[in-house]
Structure formats: structure tokens, C-alpha cells
Amino acid sequence: MHPFDEAIDLRASALQDAPHEFTGQTHPAYANMVGPFGGTTSAQLLQAAMLHPERLGEPVALTVNFAAPVADGDIRFVARPMRTNRSTQHWIIEAHQTEGVVATATAVFAVRRETWSDVEAVMPAHVPAPDALHRMPVKGMPAWPQRYDMRFVEGAFPTAFDEQEQTHSRSTLWVRDEPARAMDFASLAAMSDSFFPRIFVRRRRRALIGTVSLTTYFHADSALLAQVGERHVLGVAKALNYRHGYFDQTGELWSPEGQLLASTHQLVYFKD
Amino acid sequence: MHPFDEAIDLRASALQDAPHEFTGQTHPAYANMVGPFGGTTSAQLLQAAMLHPERLGEPVALTVNFAAPVADGDIRFVARPMRTNRSTQHWIIEAHQTEGVVATATAVFAVRRETWSDVEAVMPAHVPAPDALHRMPVKGMPAWPQRYDMRFVEGAFPTAFDEQEQTHSRSTLWVRDEPARAMDFASLAAMSDSFFPRIFVRRRRRALIGTVSLTTYFHADSALLAQVGERHVLGVAKALNYRHGYFDQTGELWSPEGQLLASTHQLVYFKD
């Protein structure tokens, strides 16, 4: 079993009066410096809705708010369908630990149909193939980056905090699960949080950081994700604005064929 | 009293067992084709947290999910602080009407402090001043665009649906409340939804559309908003991807002095 599948493996509550409850655990393979990688927590929150017997369609939008540090151990998820329409469904999902709520999420699911489609965002051109690039060394890093095969075209995580401030924080990289795993909504949700905090790329100095809110729009449906399979996808990320303790960054995940699979945005707390 | 202040005027519940409840109404001055302008509903959801006696700090992130059409009339808001930390606070906010939940929101509030700050997003340069541009004609439009003074530099709402597809959907415009009103978080939240759906700018043809999820990151604090006052701010918006019934668009709102006040993202349903 792939460690990611272990990490998002939730168990429905056996209690009849708790039909919306699921239990999961943090997974050592996706540990961060302290507590779990936020991407895995996001994927678990999404998975609680995915597994719910009343679920309609596939996810199109997910917002996760990280309310408190997640402790290693059990997490209780409560996923409630708040409104189910003919082709859309709206969810509120909560993650609880002993001391209270540690994360909240909202999700929109939808039954999609073919329409006129087009992309206005621009995929980086003339990017070397993944095979022509070296994998980012992960020795000494927390567990979670070791679960991704990242091959940077530009904007790699700094190898040293030399405080040489850069003019921008843009990164372009090929990324896939490590070991390879066929892409699905859960892994796309987690990968949307795999872009390193832009402030490290920009300032090359230590800072205390923590994502407070993460939004992902899923442009891919499951058929398109199946086409991507286990291959690398192209990620691009950049910061927009840093001000008074918070910055935002925006990212895109592209299929090798140039389909935008997801766009993702997050607001990050920082202390310099 | 400014119509926007009337529109976001909420009344706390007098019931002792409903400390998180507020009542508001849709306002005819902000009517859309059917039901109210989503920006006003967003501002009401935010306002429910702003007015809550347990509120800490100022908003830094707001996500609103539009779950069902809002009917003209009363709306009952339930704003619950889910987690209060030393300098951050996480909210779930719901909007209810007779037939059920019509919108849900999550918000993050924070006590901010000065840090290193910088902007990486690029404000459009060489833009004519608002006085040098004409206000968008609003005759024949729904009520809500009449409540904004919009002066387009590029990417105006099409004057005719001539089906001449454009190469992109980018818009640049000066915008303020009409009549003028000093900027605050509620108006910034509403203005974040004032960018017309990109598909109209891009395709110049009729389509059924509806925002399903709207996220705004507030980079400005109240001191910076006070500096902006009643002046126009510069808005830019563009679409990223249209696929199988949904597209996303991203926007920025800039102070005349070049401070990024807010970045905003939304996912929109469309039927062509």
C-alpha cells in the first residue's frame, strides 16, 4: 500500500448517531518539522467528503483553514453536506483533536458536463523534460518532501539560508508522488500544498511560517486525472504580496499535455 | 445613510440561546438580475463576524460558497468562532433562508504587526487617472453595477453580445462605491466580487453563470483602508481556465499609491 493511501485511509464511525464522522491518523511518512504536512491534512478533509455515502459528483473547489497545530495521532473528521442541488453539493468539513478544532474546510462538489473549454493561463514553454533534470536532494529534510519527486527548472528551495534576497519567488518544477502513484483528487489536493513557502525562495533566510488558508480549484475531472496517471506534472508558484505578517502565493499544476489540472492559492503567516 | 451601509446592516438576535445569530435583508439597491449581488451577501457574511462580541483582530482571509440562489427578503446569519488563538481566529459563518442554507463562509481574522513587507505582483503601469476616463454607462444594467463607479482602461463589459471571441479576458479598471464611500473591510469584500464574469469579456455571448466559491485575501489593514478613503482603487482581473462547466478568475485591488489591498479568486459555474 502506498504511504499516501495509508495517510488518507479514514474509517467511518460505527456510531449510528454520528453518520458524518470519520477517523484518521497522522502518518510518519508525511511528517513536517512539527506535526503533519498540511497537504495530507487537506487530502484527509477532502477524503471525508469523498467517502461520505451522500456524496454527489466530484470536487471542484476546496478551501482548508488551518486553525491550530495538528498533533501527531488521531484526528476525527466531521463532513456535513450542507446543501445538495441537482448538480452541485456544498460541504463543511471539520478536523477535531482532543483540544478542539484543528482545521475547517468547505468544499464544492459537482457533476460536470462537456462545454466550450479553453485555457488563458500560460504554461511555461521550453521546459526540459523531467528525465533531463535532477531530483531535488531530500537528505536532511522532513519526511513529507521525501514523499515527492521534485525536479526544479527554477526557484528551487535554497540549499543554504545565505540571506541573499532574490528579486522574485517564482518556482517552476516537475513533481509527482514518491514512490510514483496514479493521480487522484486526494493527491492533487495534497500536491497543491507542496509548493514551499515563497518567503524562503525570496529571502533565503529563516522565518517562522504557517499556512492559514488554502484554496484549490480542480479543473480536472477523474477522467483527465487518469490520463495523467503516475507521470510528473508541472508546477508553477509565485508570491503576490507580503505585508504585516501575512503573504499570499498562487500556484498552478499542469498535465504534461498542457491541461491546467488545478489552480491553488494560499495565505501564509510569517514571523521574520 | 449610504445604501451599502443599509445593505450590510445586521441585527443581533435578541434570543439568549442564539448568541451567534444576526438578521439581515437583501437590499434593492444591490439587486442582481435575480436575487442580490453576491458581493453584498459576502459582505454580510463577513459583517456577522465583524459584529460578533468575541471577534479578535481584523479579517485576513474570507471564502464564501454560494450554495443556492438567495431569495429577496430576510437572511439569518450564524457566525461561530471555531478556534481563537493568541493572534488568530477561525470562523464558520452560514446564511440561512426559509428553505435552507444559501451560503457558507469561512474567515480567518488576525491581529497584525509590522514586518518586512514587499509586493511581487505588478500593478499595471501608465494607467490614466480616473478623471481622464469615462464612467461605464450603467443604464439598463441591474441595480448593483449602478452602485459602483467603474472606469475601464481595458476589458470593459461588452456593450453588445456580438460573439466576437477575444484572445483574453483581462480587465483593468478604476472602481469605487457610488455614491463615494470610505473603504472598509465590508466594501473591500463586496468589491472583490465586482469583477464581471470573465466569460462575458472573453466570448461576448450570453451564458448562464453563477459564482460557486469566492476567496479574498485582505492585505490591507484598517489603517491602510483609511488612507484609501473614498478614492477609486485599481482593479485587474483575468481568467485562468474554462473547463466542463466551470472557470476560475483571479483579481487584484490596488490603492492609488500601489499597495495591493486584496487579492481575490473565484470559481464560476457556466452553461453555454
XYZ file of N, CA, C and O in Angstrom, chain A residues 119-128 133 150-156 168-176 188 191-198 201 214-216 232-240 248-255 258-266, chain B residues 120 238 240 248:
280
model
N -8.015 27.498 -22.094
C -7.125 27.916 -21.014
C -6.531 29.272 -21.371
O -6.108 29.501 -22.502
N -6.576 30.213 -20.405
C -5.953 31.529 -20.605
C -4.612 31.628 -19.881
O -3.734 32.360 -20.305
N -4.500 30.908 -18.763
C -3.209 30.876 -18.063
C -2.185 30.278 -19.039
O -2.536 29.502 -19.923
N -0.921 30.652 -18.866
C 0.108 30.239 -19.815
C 1.062 29.247 -19.140
O 1.714 29.572 -18.142
N 1.109 28.037 -19.685
C 2.045 27.036 -19.174
C 3.454 27.445 -19.598
O 3.651 27.859 -20.748
N 4.431 27.349 -18.702
C 5.796 27.699 -19.098
C 6.230 26.881 -20.318
O 5.971 25.675 -20.380
N 6.861 27.554 -21.258
C 7.294 26.894 -22.503
C 8.770 26.517 -22.394
O 9.491 27.008 -21.517
N 9.208 25.648 -23.278
C 10.630 25.272 -23.375
C 11.187 24.761 -22.037
O 12.303 25.119 -21.647
N 10.387 23.976 -21.356
C 10.830 23.408 -20.078
C 11.451 22.036 -20.352
O 10.853 21.236 -21.068
N 12.641 21.756 -19.808
C 13.239 20.430 -20.017
C 12.319 19.329 -19.472
O 11.559 19.568 -18.529
N 16.279 16.475 -15.831
C 16.545 17.277 -14.627
C 16.874 16.359 -13.452
O 16.458 15.204 -13.417
N 10.628 15.987 -6.792
C 10.554 17.358 -7.323
C 11.784 17.637 -8.166
O 12.910 17.414 -7.712
N 11.574 18.142 -9.375
C 12.675 18.457 -10.290
C 12.528 19.907 -10.741
O 11.694 20.230 -11.580
N 13.361 20.748 -10.150
C 13.203 22.188 -10.340
C 13.813 22.689 -11.640
O 14.956 22.354 -11.974
N 13.038 23.498 -12.344
C 13.522 24.238 -13.505
C 14.061 25.589 -13.037
O 15.090 26.065 -13.503
N 13.372 26.206 -12.095
C 13.844 27.444 -11.464
C 13.202 27.570 -10.090
O 12.196 26.927 -9.800
N 13.809 28.390 -9.247
C 13.226 28.686 -7.939
C 13.243 27.523 -6.973
O 12.277 27.308 -6.237
N 14.353 26.779 -6.943
C 14.475 25.654 -6.003
C 14.510 26.157 -4.568
O 14.848 27.322 -4.304
N 12.465 37.841 -7.047
C 11.115 37.260 -7.080
C 11.174 35.868 -6.456
O 12.253 35.350 -6.154
N 10.015 35.257 -6.309
C 9.926 33.954 -5.639
C 9.382 32.866 -6.555
O 8.921 31.837 -6.090
N 9.429 33.112 -7.863
C 8.794 32.165 -8.790
C 9.546 30.833 -8.830
O 10.776 30.793 -8.871
N 8.773 29.739 -8.813
C 9.329 28.400 -8.983
C 8.616 27.693 -10.134
O 7.410 27.885 -10.330
N 9.375 26.899 -10.867
C 8.819 26.011 -11.885
C 9.451 24.647 -11.644
O 10.681 24.553 -11.528
N 8.632 23.629 -11.530
C 9.171 22.292 -11.224
C 8.249 21.188 -11.718
O 7.040 21.384 -11.830
N 8.846 20.050 -12.022
C 8.074 18.826 -12.236
C 7.931 18.143 -10.888
O 8.888 18.085 -10.105
N 6.747 17.623 -10.626
C 6.521 16.970 -9.324
C 5.605 15.761 -9.496
O 4.701 15.768 -10.333
N 5.899 14.705 -8.760
C 4.991 13.557 -8.642
C 5.165 12.934 -7.264
O 6.105 13.252 -6.540
N -4.009 15.342 -5.713
C -3.971 16.688 -6.300
C -4.180 17.749 -5.207
O -3.516 18.800 -5.214
N -0.871 17.833 -3.290
C 0.195 18.430 -4.110
C 0.033 19.950 -4.213
O 1.018 20.677 -4.379
N -1.216 20.425 -4.101
C -1.474 21.869 -4.139
C -0.832 22.584 -2.954
O -0.650 23.794 -2.983
N -0.500 21.832 -1.926
C 0.176 22.432 -0.768
C 1.666 22.085 -0.745
O 2.346 22.335 0.248
N 2.174 21.518 -1.847
C 3.575 21.070 -1.847
C 4.555 22.146 -2.314
O 5.758 21.926 -2.300
N 4.020 23.304 -2.744
C 4.919 24.405 -3.111
C 5.497 24.984 -1.819
O 4.749 25.394 -0.943
N 6.788 25.042 -1.717
C 7.388 25.566 -0.485
C 6.961 27.017 -0.276
O 6.689 27.737 -1.242
N 6.898 27.435 0.973
C 6.510 28.834 1.240
C 7.440 29.790 0.487
O 8.666 29.698 0.603
N 6.827 30.663 -0.280
C 7.584 31.552 -1.178
C 8.609 32.409 -0.464
O 9.620 32.797 -1.052
N 12.106 31.079 -0.713
C 12.719 31.232 -2.034
C 13.141 32.690 -2.245
O 14.207 32.969 -2.791
N -5.961 27.725 2.548
C -5.524 27.128 1.275
C -6.750 26.828 0.423
O -7.642 26.097 0.863
N -6.803 27.408 -0.763
C -7.923 27.165 -1.679
C -7.424 26.499 -2.947
O -6.416 26.923 -3.511
N -8.107 25.457 -3.382
C -7.754 24.794 -4.635
C -9.003 24.659 -5.511
O -10.059 24.257 -5.024
N 4.954 12.836 -13.902
C 5.152 14.139 -13.290
C 4.158 15.153 -13.860
O 3.765 15.059 -15.017
N 3.770 16.122 -13.036
C 3.016 17.273 -13.522
C 3.879 18.517 -13.312
O 4.795 18.515 -12.487
N 3.593 19.561 -14.085
C 4.407 20.771 -13.985
C 3.759 21.757 -13.011
O 2.600 22.146 -13.197
N 4.512 22.132 -12.009
C 4.013 23.089 -11.032
C 4.669 24.441 -11.215
O 5.867 24.524 -11.514
N 3.883 25.498 -11.073
C 4.455 26.843 -11.037
C 3.855 27.561 -9.835
O 2.695 27.353 -9.487
N 4.652 28.353 -9.175
C 4.177 29.069 -7.983
C 4.872 30.413 -7.880
O 6.024 30.563 -8.306
N 4.167 31.383 -7.334
C 4.757 32.699 -7.096
C 4.000 33.384 -5.969
O 2.840 33.062 -5.693
N 4.658 34.331 -5.328
C 4.000 35.134 -4.288
C 3.397 36.375 -4.920
O 3.837 36.828 -5.976
N 2.360 36.901 -4.297
C 1.794 38.169 -4.744
C 2.221 39.311 -3.824
O 2.769 40.297 -4.280
N 0.583 35.986 0.454
C -0.189 35.013 -0.321
C 0.646 34.507 -1.485
O 1.537 35.191 -1.988
N 0.405 33.290 -1.857
C 1.071 32.700 -3.021
C 0.042 31.941 -3.826
O -0.999 31.521 -3.321
N 0.334 31.839 -5.114
C -0.597 31.234 -6.052
C 0.159 30.195 -6.863
O 1.345 30.356 -7.134
N -0.484 29.086 -7.183
C 0.192 28.012 -7.911
C -0.700 27.387 -8.964
O -1.930 27.548 -8.930
N -0.064 26.734 -9.903
C -0.783 26.004 -10.957
C -0.147 24.626 -11.096
O 1.062 24.478 -10.957
N -0.961 23.642 -11.399
C -0.460 22.294 -11.671
C -0.957 21.879 -13.056
O -2.171 21.846 -13.301
N -0.002 21.605 -13.951
C -0.295 21.348 -15.366
C 0.004 19.899 -15.731
O 1.026 19.348 -15.323
N -0.847 19.306 -16.551
C -0.546 17.983 -17.098
C 0.575 18.134 -18.121
O 0.790 19.226 -18.667
N -0.399 19.911 -21.194
C -0.777 21.325 -21.173
C -2.194 21.601 -20.715
O -2.745 22.658 -21.019
N -2.798 20.665 -19.981
C -4.107 20.930 -19.372
C -3.867 21.458 -17.952
O -3.084 20.871 -17.198
N -4.548 22.529 -17.598
C -4.441 23.029 -16.224
C -5.291 22.133 -15.316
O -6.520 22.122 -15.415
N -4.631 21.373 -14.463
C -5.339 20.416 -13.599
C -5.951 21.122 -12.396
O -7.054 20.785 -11.963
N -5.212 22.064 -11.848
C -5.694 22.777 -10.659
C -4.992 24.114 -10.545
O -3.825 24.250 -10.935
N -5.709 25.098 -10.025
C -5.078 26.354 -9.599
C -5.264 26.426 -8.092
O -6.274 25.953 -7.558
N -4.281 26.989 -7.411
C -4.315 26.938 -5.948
C -3.735 28.221 -5.357
O -2.807 28.821 -5.925
N -4.314 28.655 -4.263
C -3.952 29.928 -3.653
C -3.855 29.716 -2.151
O -4.629 28.946 -1.594
N -2.911 30.380 -1.513
C -2.885 30.255 -0.066
C -2.385 31.515 0.608
O -1.643 32.308 0.018
N 5.189 41.468 -4.896
C 5.748 40.852 -6.108
C 4.798 40.983 -7.293
O 5.225 41.022 -8.434
N -8.498 38.552 -14.453
C -8.297 37.697 -15.626
C -8.769 36.285 -15.294
O -8.833 35.894 -14.124
N -8.264 32.104 -15.632
C -7.180 31.136 -15.802
C -7.609 30.011 -16.736
O -6.953 29.718 -17.714
N -12.262 29.631 -13.555
C -11.803 30.424 -12.420
C -11.251 31.755 -12.904
O -10.761 31.872 -14.028
